[in-house]
GROMACS .gro file of C-alpha atoms in nm:
model
   75
    1ALA     CA    1   0.685  -1.450  -0.132
    2SER     CA    2   0.318  -1.372  -0.090
    3MET     CA    3   0.098  -1.091   0.040
    4GLY     CA    4   0.126  -1.263   0.378
    5ASP     CA    5   0.502  -1.229   0.358
    6LEU     CA    6   0.466  -0.864   0.268
    7ARG     CA    7   0.242  -0.816   0.572
    8ALA     CA    8   0.477  -1.008   0.801
    9VAL     CA    9   0.794  -0.831   0.691
   10TYR     CA   10   0.651  -0.483   0.741
   11GLY     CA   11   0.392  -0.554   1.011
   12LEU     CA   12   0.108  -0.436   0.790
   13SER     CA   13  -0.261  -0.498   0.845
   14ALA     CA   14  -0.452  -0.667   0.563
   15ALA     CA   15  -0.600  -0.330   0.465
   16GLU     CA   16  -0.258  -0.164   0.460
   17ALA     CA   17  -0.108  -0.442   0.248
   18GLY     CA   18  -0.403  -0.419   0.009
   19LEU     CA   19  -0.353  -0.047  -0.025
   20MET     CA   20   0.017  -0.093  -0.088
   21ARG     CA   21  -0.055  -0.351  -0.358
   22ALA     CA   22  -0.322  -0.132  -0.519
   23LEU     CA   23  -0.088   0.167  -0.536
   24ALA     CA   24   0.187  -0.053  -0.679
   25GLY     CA   25  -0.062  -0.153  -0.949
   26GLY     CA   26  -0.109   0.210  -1.048
   27GLU     CA   27  -0.435   0.274  -0.866
   28ARG     CA   28  -0.480   0.624  -0.727
   29LEU     CA   29  -0.563   0.676  -0.362
   30LYS     CA   30  -0.903   0.823  -0.443
   31GLU     CA   31  -0.987   0.521  -0.662
   32TYR     CA   32  -0.876   0.286  -0.386
   33ALA     CA   33  -1.105   0.462  -0.137
   34GLN     CA   34  -1.404   0.436  -0.370
   35GLN     CA   35  -1.345   0.071  -0.458
   36HIS     CA   36  -1.298  -0.032  -0.096
   37GLU     CA   37  -1.583   0.185   0.029
   38VAL     CA   38  -1.374   0.386   0.273
   39THR     CA   39  -1.343   0.760   0.299
   40TYR     CA   40  -1.052   0.934   0.133
   41GLU     CA   41  -0.932   1.034   0.480
   42THR     CA   42  -0.930   0.668   0.589
   43ALA     CA   43  -0.725   0.578   0.282
   44ARG     CA   44  -0.482   0.862   0.359
   45SER     CA   45  -0.454   0.743   0.717
   46ARG     CA   46  -0.375   0.390   0.597
   47LEU     CA   47  -0.115   0.530   0.360
   48ARG     CA   48   0.052   0.723   0.642
   49GLU     CA   49   0.069   0.401   0.844
   50VAL     CA   50   0.218   0.214   0.548
   51PHE     CA   51   0.483   0.486   0.511
   52ARG     CA   52   0.558   0.470   0.883
   53LYS     CA   53   0.584   0.092   0.893
   54THR     CA   54   0.788   0.052   0.575
   55GLY     CA   55   1.008   0.358   0.614
   56ALA     CA   56   0.910   0.471   0.263
   57ARG     CA   57   0.858   0.839   0.198
   58ARG     CA   58   0.694   0.827  -0.143
   59GLN     CA   59   0.453   0.602  -0.327
   60ALA     CA   60   0.725   0.519  -0.580
   61GLU     CA   61   0.925   0.365  -0.296
   62LEU     CA   62   0.627   0.149  -0.204
   63VAL     CA   63   0.612   0.018  -0.561
   64ARG     CA   64   0.977  -0.087  -0.537
   65LEU     CA   65   0.911  -0.262  -0.206
   66VAL     CA   66   0.619  -0.459  -0.353
   67GLU     CA   67   0.838  -0.559  -0.649
   68ARG     CA   68   1.061  -0.749  -0.405
   69PHE     CA   69   0.769  -0.986  -0.342
   70PRO     CA   70   0.678  -1.140  -0.682
   71ARG     CA   71   0.349  -1.303  -0.576
   72ALA     CA   72   0.238  -0.986  -0.399
   73ARG     CA   73   0.252  -0.785  -0.720
   74PRO     CA   74  -0.077  -0.678  -0.874
   75ALA     CA   75  -0.198  -0.894  -1.162
   0.00000   0.00000   0.00000
């Protein structure tokens, strides 16, 4: 499976999938926002969409979802 598979399965945008992967790699939301040059509020909005689309309620659940897709895992 790849990041494309992760996007297809959950209907995520590229930005949402990237956020999910970053969080699974241990990155904090604030760090993600800074590295991707988006506001913290934009990152939070993306995270809410990821939760809605995946059905996850916590970031730990997102990590488990990413682990189901070996090639989507952070390096």
